[in-house]
Amino acid sequence: MSSPPLVWLITGTSSGIGRDLALAALSRGDKVIATARGRSVSKLEDLKNAGAATLQLDVTSTLEELHQVAKEAIGIYGRVDVLVNNAEETTPEETFDQFNTNVFGALNVARAFLPYMRIKKSGIIMWIGSVVGWQSLPYGGLYSASKWALRGISDTLNDEILPLGLKSVCIDLGSFRTAFLGDTQRGPPVSRIPDYQPLTDIVEARFQADNGKQPGNPAVVVEVLVDLAHGTGPIKGKAFPTSINLGSDSYSVAKKASEDALARLEEWKAVSYSTDFEK
């Protein structure tokens, strides 16, 4: 028996994984509300032609404004079953801009839609994290830190909403062959401090070398996300995860980070225990 159609609201659908995910959900017979910022909403015409409803949604809007957008979105199909926090800032902006989009904005979007999900006592919030939430990323530390933050937010939120019938999951994506590293998606390389220039040059060269050669297939990963929402395909029979690493590189990086953490804990175990009161 196939699972019933779901209603998705996906932020950042003008390109990349967000757009592909919208099309994948539509192809399964689901309903999709595709959103983008004002300057990008015109790029959603193809999704509209494919059957998606479209809305302008800027995750950096005030919470009051997002509540209005949520009300409008719920009015389209009467509910939202899967909220995908996909919008992100990829240019090398200042700290506040990076976190305002990736973290604070995503939090406010969740705040705006959770009241409707709580009423019907079902729903999934997907946070689009990254492999860099598991490793240091010189020259991209703020972006990396914002993705670390999403995993912590999602884990805690899941504990809070699970008793209400809701779920939260952080999707830590590896490198997928999208336009993410393209010139239209990123600002020009910036190095304000000469001491860091050699490192900046190395990392930027690696970005350019990887562009168009990423191992991850966007067409496959979005199908996995739709299966995750429906509990079908390779997800069937598995417990719903609080986080999932998609892409061989994401798996490998997270596995090594976990093993390194366990080794470090064991090495320092005696020192850790030594700071307790004597029993």
PDB file of N, CA and C in Angstrom, residues 161-228:
ATOM      1  N   ILE A 161       9.461  17.911  20.378  1.00  0.00           N
ATOM      2  CA  ILE A 161       8.208  17.749  19.626  1.00  0.00           C
ATOM      3  C   ILE A 161       7.807  16.294  19.408  1.00  0.00           C
ATOM      4  N   LEU A 162       8.723  15.352  19.687  1.00  0.00           N
ATOM      5  CA  LEU A 162       8.386  13.940  19.499  1.00  0.00           C
ATOM      6  C   LEU A 162       7.152  13.517  20.303  1.00  0.00           C
ATOM      7  N   PRO A 163       7.011  13.958  21.573  1.00  0.00           N
ATOM      8  CA  PRO A 163       5.801  13.590  22.309  1.00  0.00           C
ATOM      9  C   PRO A 163       4.521  14.139  21.688  1.00  0.00           C
ATOM     10  N   LEU A 164       4.648  15.122  20.793  1.00  0.00           N
ATOM     11  CA  LEU A 164       3.482  15.723  20.143  1.00  0.00           C
ATOM     12  C   LEU A 164       3.163  15.070  18.805  1.00  0.00           C
ATOM     13  N   GLY A 165       3.928  14.032  18.444  1.00  0.00           N
ATOM     14  CA  GLY A 165       3.697  13.351  17.182  1.00  0.00           C
ATOM     15  C   GLY A 165       4.490  13.914  16.027  1.00  0.00           C
ATOM     16  N   LEU A 166       5.404  14.842  16.302  1.00  0.00           N
ATOM     17  CA  LEU A 166       6.197  15.491  15.254  1.00  0.00           C
ATOM     18  C   LEU A 166       7.633  14.979  15.275  1.00  0.00           C
ATOM     19  N   LYS A 167       8.364  15.231  14.192  1.00  0.00           N
ATOM     20  CA  LYS A 167       9.743  14.777  14.088  1.00  0.00           C
ATOM     21  C   LYS A 167      10.614  15.878  13.496  1.00  0.00           C
ATOM     22  N   SER A 168      11.883  15.846  13.872  1.00  0.00           N
ATOM     23  CA  SER A 168      12.861  16.780  13.320  1.00  0.00           C
ATOM     24  C   SER A 168      14.103  15.988  12.937  1.00  0.00           C
ATOM     25  N   VAL A 169      14.665  16.299  11.769  1.00  0.00           N
ATOM     26  CA  VAL A 169      15.843  15.573  11.301  1.00  0.00           C
ATOM     27  C   VAL A 169      16.776  16.531  10.587  1.00  0.00           C
ATOM     28  N   CYS A 170      18.073  16.384  10.840  1.00  0.00           N
ATOM     29  CA  CYS A 170      19.085  17.177  10.152  1.00  0.00           C
ATOM     30  C   CYS A 170      19.684  16.331   9.038  1.00  0.00           C
ATOM     31  N   ILE A 171      19.618  16.852   7.817  1.00  0.00           N
ATOM     32  CA  ILE A 171      20.140  16.144   6.653  1.00  0.00           C
ATOM     33  C   ILE A 171      21.532  16.684   6.348  1.00  0.00           C
ATOM     34  N   ASP A 172      22.560  15.948   6.707  1.00  0.00           N
ATOM     35  CA  ASP A 172      23.928  16.409   6.481  1.00  0.00           C
ATOM     36  C   ASP A 172      24.410  15.927   5.112  1.00  0.00           C
ATOM     37  N   LEU A 173      24.328  16.835   4.145  1.00  0.00           N
ATOM     38  CA  LEU A 173      24.675  16.504   2.763  1.00  0.00           C
ATOM     39  C   LEU A 173      26.178  16.594   2.534  1.00  0.00           C
ATOM     40  N   GLY A 174      26.685  15.666   1.747  1.00  0.00           N
ATOM     41  CA  GLY A 174      28.057  15.763   1.283  1.00  0.00           C
ATOM     42  C   GLY A 174      28.119  16.699   0.084  1.00  0.00           C
ATOM     43  N   SER A 175      29.107  16.512  -0.766  1.00  0.00           N
ATOM     44  CA  SER A 175      29.264  17.361  -1.947  1.00  0.00           C
ATOM     45  C   SER A 175      28.430  16.800  -3.089  1.00  0.00           C
ATOM     46  N   PHE A 176      27.418  17.553  -3.484  1.00  0.00           N
ATOM     47  CA  PHE A 176      26.550  17.126  -4.571  1.00  0.00           C
ATOM     48  C   PHE A 176      26.754  18.035  -5.779  1.00  0.00           C
ATOM     49  N   ARG A 177      26.570  17.486  -6.948  1.00  0.00           N
ATOM     50  CA  ARG A 177      26.891  18.186  -8.187  1.00  0.00           C
ATOM     51  C   ARG A 177      25.780  19.168  -8.566  1.00  0.00           C
ATOM     52  N   THR A 178      25.718  20.249  -7.802  1.00  0.00           N
ATOM     53  CA  THR A 178      24.782  21.331  -8.079  1.00  0.00           C
ATOM     54  C   THR A 178      25.595  22.585  -8.423  1.00  0.00           C
ATOM     55  N   ALA A 179      24.882  23.714  -8.543  1.00  0.00           N
ATOM     56  CA  ALA A 179      25.557  24.980  -8.854  1.00  0.00           C
ATOM     57  C   ALA A 179      26.100  25.668  -7.607  1.00  0.00           C
ATOM     58  N   PHE A 180      26.175  24.942  -6.504  1.00  0.00           N
ATOM     59  CA  PHE A 180      26.553  25.525  -5.214  1.00  0.00           C
ATOM     60  C   PHE A 180      27.862  26.309  -5.260  1.00  0.00           C
ATOM     61  N   LEU A 181      28.863  25.783  -6.004  1.00  0.00           N
ATOM     62  CA  LEU A 181      30.170  26.443  -6.074  1.00  0.00           C
ATOM     63  C   LEU A 181      30.306  27.353  -7.292  1.00  0.00           C
ATOM     64  N   GLY A 182      29.229  27.519  -8.036  1.00  0.00           N
ATOM     65  CA  GLY A 182      29.280  28.350  -9.234  1.00  0.00           C
ATOM     66  C   GLY A 182      29.417  29.825  -8.917  1.00  0.00           C
ATOM     67  N   ASP A 183      29.868  30.591  -9.905  1.00  0.00           N
ATOM     68  CA  ASP A 183      30.092  32.022  -9.705  1.00  0.00           C
ATOM     69  C   ASP A 183      28.815  32.761  -9.355  1.00  0.00           C
ATOM     70  N   THR A 184      27.671  32.307  -9.864  1.00  0.00           N
ATOM     71  CA  THR A 184      26.414  33.003  -9.596  1.00  0.00           C
ATOM     72  C   THR A 184      25.894  32.727  -8.197  1.00  0.00           C
ATOM     73  N   GLN A 185      26.443  31.733  -7.522  1.00  0.00           N
ATOM     74  CA  GLN A 185      25.985  31.363  -6.189  1.00  0.00           C
ATOM     75  C   GLN A 185      26.894  31.894  -5.083  1.00  0.00           C
ATOM     76  N   ARG A 186      28.083  32.353  -5.442  1.00  0.00           N
ATOM     77  CA  ARG A 186      29.045  32.779  -4.440  1.00  0.00           C
ATOM     78  C   ARG A 186      29.593  34.150  -4.799  1.00  0.00           C
ATOM     79  N   GLY A 187      29.979  34.879  -3.775  1.00  0.00           N
ATOM     80  CA  GLY A 187      30.651  36.143  -4.004  1.00  0.00           C
ATOM     81  C   GLY A 187      32.111  35.893  -4.358  1.00  0.00           C
ATOM     82  N   PRO A 188      32.838  36.914  -4.751  1.00  0.00           N
ATOM     83  CA  PRO A 188      34.250  36.744  -5.075  1.00  0.00           C
ATOM     84  C   PRO A 188      35.048  36.376  -3.829  1.00  0.00           C
ATOM     85  N   PRO A 189      36.137  35.626  -3.990  1.00  0.00           N
ATOM     86  CA  PRO A 189      36.969  35.262  -2.835  1.00  0.00           C
ATOM     87  C   PRO A 189      37.455  36.505  -2.099  1.00  0.00           C
ATOM     88  N   VAL A 190      37.408  36.441  -0.773  1.00  0.00           N
ATOM     89  CA  VAL A 190      37.806  37.593   0.038  1.00  0.00           C
ATOM     90  C   VAL A 190      38.837  37.152   1.070  1.00  0.00           C
ATOM     91  N   SER A 191      39.965  37.825   1.128  1.00  0.00           N
ATOM     92  CA  SER A 191      40.959  37.593   2.174  1.00  0.00           C
ATOM     93  C   SER A 191      41.455  38.959   2.633  1.00  0.00           C
ATOM     94  N   ARG A 192      40.977  39.412   3.793  1.00  0.00           N
ATOM     95  CA  ARG A 192      41.296  40.752   4.262  1.00  0.00           C
ATOM     96  C   ARG A 192      42.637  40.811   4.998  1.00  0.00           C
ATOM     97  N   ILE A 193      43.133  39.653   5.453  1.00  0.00           N
ATOM     98  CA  ILE A 193      44.354  39.614   6.250  1.00  0.00           C
ATOM     99  C   ILE A 193      45.417  38.855   5.468  1.00  0.00           C
ATOM    100  N   PRO A 194      46.498  39.525   5.093  1.00  0.00           N
ATOM    101  CA  PRO A 194      47.536  38.886   4.256  1.00  0.00           C
ATOM    102  C   PRO A 194      48.067  37.577   4.817  1.00  0.00           C
ATOM    103  N   ASP A 195      48.148  37.461   6.149  1.00  0.00           N
ATOM    104  CA  ASP A 195      48.677  36.243   6.752  1.00  0.00           C
ATOM    105  C   ASP A 195      47.874  35.003   6.345  1.00  0.00           C
ATOM    106  N   TYR A 196      46.570  35.197   6.068  1.00  0.00           N
ATOM    107  CA  TYR A 196      45.707  34.073   5.734  1.00  0.00           C
ATOM    108  C   TYR A 196      45.640  33.794   4.232  1.00  0.00           C
ATOM    109  N   GLN A 197      46.262  34.642   3.424  1.00  0.00           N
ATOM    110  CA  GLN A 197      46.126  34.521   1.974  1.00  0.00           C
ATOM    111  C   GLN A 197      46.556  33.160   1.432  1.00  0.00           C
ATOM    112  N   PRO A 198      47.703  32.599   1.894  1.00  0.00           N
ATOM    113  CA  PRO A 198      48.086  31.280   1.371  1.00  0.00           C
ATOM    114  C   PRO A 198      47.020  30.207   1.618  1.00  0.00           C
ATOM    115  N   LEU A 199      46.415  30.205   2.822  1.00  0.00           N
ATOM    116  CA  LEU A 199      45.370  29.234   3.129  1.00  0.00           C
ATOM    117  C   LEU A 199      44.139  29.495   2.277  1.00  0.00           C
ATOM    118  N   THR A 200      43.783  30.760   2.140  1.00  0.00           N
ATOM    119  CA  THR A 200      42.629  31.124   1.321  1.00  0.00           C
ATOM    120  C   THR A 200      42.802  30.619  -0.105  1.00  0.00           C
ATOM    121  N   ASP A 201      43.998  30.806  -0.657  1.00  0.00           N
ATOM    122  CA  ASP A 201      44.269  30.391  -2.030  1.00  0.00           C
ATOM    123  C   ASP A 201      44.152  28.874  -2.187  1.00  0.00           C
ATOM    124  N   ILE A 202      44.645  28.128  -1.194  1.00  0.00           N
ATOM    125  CA  ILE A 202      44.599  26.666  -1.252  1.00  0.00           C
ATOM    126  C   ILE A 202      43.153  26.167  -1.251  1.00  0.00           C
ATOM    127  N   VAL A 203      42.360  26.724  -0.325  1.00  0.00           N
ATOM    128  CA  VAL A 203      40.973  26.265  -0.203  1.00  0.00           C
ATOM    129  C   VAL A 203      40.158  26.673  -1.428  1.00  0.00           C
ATOM    130  N   GLU A 204      40.362  27.901  -1.910  1.00  0.00           N
ATOM    131  CA  GLU A 204      39.637  28.347  -3.099  1.00  0.00           C
ATOM    132  C   GLU A 204      39.999  27.490  -4.306  1.00  0.00           C
ATOM    133  N   ALA A 205      41.257  27.117  -4.435  1.00  0.00           N
ATOM    134  CA  ALA A 205      41.678  26.255  -5.541  1.00  0.00           C
ATOM    135  C   ALA A 205      41.005  24.890  -5.440  1.00  0.00           C
ATOM    136  N   ARG A 206      40.855  24.394  -4.224  1.00  0.00           N
ATOM    137  CA  ARG A 206      40.186  23.109  -4.042  1.00  0.00           C
ATOM    138  C   ARG A 206      38.707  23.207  -4.418  1.00  0.00           C
ATOM    139  N   PHE A 207      38.072  24.325  -4.030  1.00  0.00           N
ATOM    140  CA  PHE A 207      36.678  24.538  -4.418  1.00  0.00           C
ATOM    141  C   PHE A 207      36.530  24.478  -5.934  1.00  0.00           C
ATOM    142  N   GLN A 208      37.389  25.208  -6.620  1.00  0.00           N
ATOM    143  CA  GLN A 208      37.292  25.275  -8.078  1.00  0.00           C
ATOM    144  C   GLN A 208      37.592  23.922  -8.728  1.00  0.00           C
ATOM    145  N   ALA A 209      38.539  23.182  -8.166  1.00  0.00           N
ATOM    146  CA  ALA A 209      38.873  21.864  -8.708  1.00  0.00           C
ATOM    147  C   ALA A 209      37.717  20.883  -8.526  1.00  0.00           C
ATOM    148  N   ASP A 210      36.977  21.031  -7.420  1.00  0.00           N
ATOM    149  CA  ASP A 210      35.862  20.117  -7.123  1.00  0.00           C
ATOM    150  C   ASP A 210      34.598  20.474  -7.890  1.00  0.00           C
ATOM    151  N   ASN A 211      34.469  21.733  -8.316  1.00  0.00           N
ATOM    152  CA  ASN A 211      33.241  22.195  -8.957  1.00  0.00           C
ATOM    153  C   ASN A 211      32.943  21.385 -10.218  1.00  0.00           C
ATOM    154  N   GLY A 212      31.763  20.788 -10.246  1.00  0.00           N
ATOM    155  CA  GLY A 212      31.374  19.962 -11.375  1.00  0.00           C
ATOM    156  C   GLY A 212      31.849  18.533 -11.296  1.00  0.00           C
ATOM    157  N   LYS A 213      32.611  18.202 -10.242  1.00  0.00           N
ATOM    158  CA  LYS A 213      33.134  16.842 -10.078  1.00  0.00           C
ATOM    159  C   LYS A 213      32.708  16.232  -8.741  1.00  0.00           C
ATOM    160  N   GLN A 214      31.754  16.864  -8.070  1.00  0.00           N
ATOM    161  CA  GLN A 214      31.315  16.361  -6.778  1.00  0.00           C
ATOM    162  C   GLN A 214      30.742  14.951  -6.944  1.00  0.00           C
ATOM    163  N   PRO A 215      30.961  14.074  -5.950  1.00  0.00           N
ATOM    164  CA  PRO A 215      30.510  12.677  -6.084  1.00  0.00           C
ATOM    165  C   PRO A 215      29.006  12.488  -5.955  1.00  0.00           C
ATOM    166  N   GLY A 216      28.321  13.404  -5.262  1.00  0.00           N
ATOM    167  CA  GLY A 216      26.908  13.218  -4.969  1.00  0.00           C
ATOM    168  C   GLY A 216      26.004  13.515  -6.159  1.00  0.00           C
ATOM    169  N   ASN A 217      24.989  12.666  -6.333  1.00  0.00           N
ATOM    170  CA  ASN A 217      24.012  12.816  -7.415  1.00  0.00           C
ATOM    171  C   ASN A 217      22.743  13.463  -6.867  1.00  0.00           C
ATOM    172  N   PRO A 218      22.445  14.715  -7.235  1.00  0.00           N
ATOM    173  CA  PRO A 218      21.260  15.402  -6.703  1.00  0.00           C
ATOM    174  C   PRO A 218      19.960  14.667  -7.017  1.00  0.00           C
ATOM    175  N   ALA A 219      19.880  14.041  -8.191  1.00  0.00           N
ATOM    176  CA  ALA A 219      18.654  13.358  -8.582  1.00  0.00           C
ATOM    177  C   ALA A 219      18.353  12.173  -7.667  1.00  0.00           C
ATOM    178  N   VAL A 220      19.394  11.559  -7.125  1.00  0.00           N
ATOM    179  CA  VAL A 220      19.205  10.415  -6.226  1.00  0.00           C
ATOM    180  C   VAL A 220      18.902  10.882  -4.808  1.00  0.00           C
ATOM    181  N   VAL A 221      19.627  11.892  -4.332  1.00  0.00           N
ATOM    182  CA  VAL A 221      19.460  12.304  -2.937  1.00  0.00           C
ATOM    183  C   VAL A 221      18.055  12.839  -2.665  1.00  0.00           C
ATOM    184  N   VAL A 222      17.457  13.536  -3.626  1.00  0.00           N
ATOM    185  CA  VAL A 222      16.106  14.061  -3.377  1.00  0.00           C
ATOM    186  C   VAL A 222      15.084  12.932  -3.308  1.00  0.00           C
ATOM    187  N   GLU A 223      15.323  11.843  -4.048  1.00  0.00           N
ATOM    188  CA  GLU A 223      14.421  10.696  -3.948  1.00  0.00           C
ATOM    189  C   GLU A 223      14.526  10.059  -2.562  1.00  0.00           C
ATOM    190  N   VAL A 224      15.732  10.022  -2.011  1.00  0.00           N
ATOM    191  CA  VAL A 224      15.913   9.496  -0.650  1.00  0.00           C
ATOM    192  C   VAL A 224      15.167  10.364   0.358  1.00  0.00           C
ATOM    193  N   LEU A 225      15.194  11.685   0.168  1.00  0.00           N
ATOM    194  CA  LEU A 225      14.494  12.581   1.091  1.00  0.00           C
ATOM    195  C   LEU A 225      12.982  12.382   1.015  1.00  0.00           C
ATOM    196  N   VAL A 226      12.467  12.161  -0.185  1.00  0.00           N
ATOM    197  CA  VAL A 226      11.026  11.896  -0.315  1.00  0.00           C
ATOM    198  C   VAL A 226      10.697  10.554   0.334  1.00  0.00           C
ATOM    199  N   ASP A 227      11.559   9.553   0.140  1.00  0.00           N
ATOM    200  CA  ASP A 227      11.357   8.271   0.817  1.00  0.00           C
ATOM    201  C   ASP A 227      11.400   8.431   2.336  1.00  0.00           C
ATOM    202  N   LEU A 228      12.308   9.279   2.823  1.00  0.00           N
ATOM    203  CA  LEU A 228      12.405   9.518   4.259  1.00  0.00           C
ATOM    204  C   LEU A 228      11.096  10.076   4.808  1.00  0.00           C
TER     205      LEU A 228
END
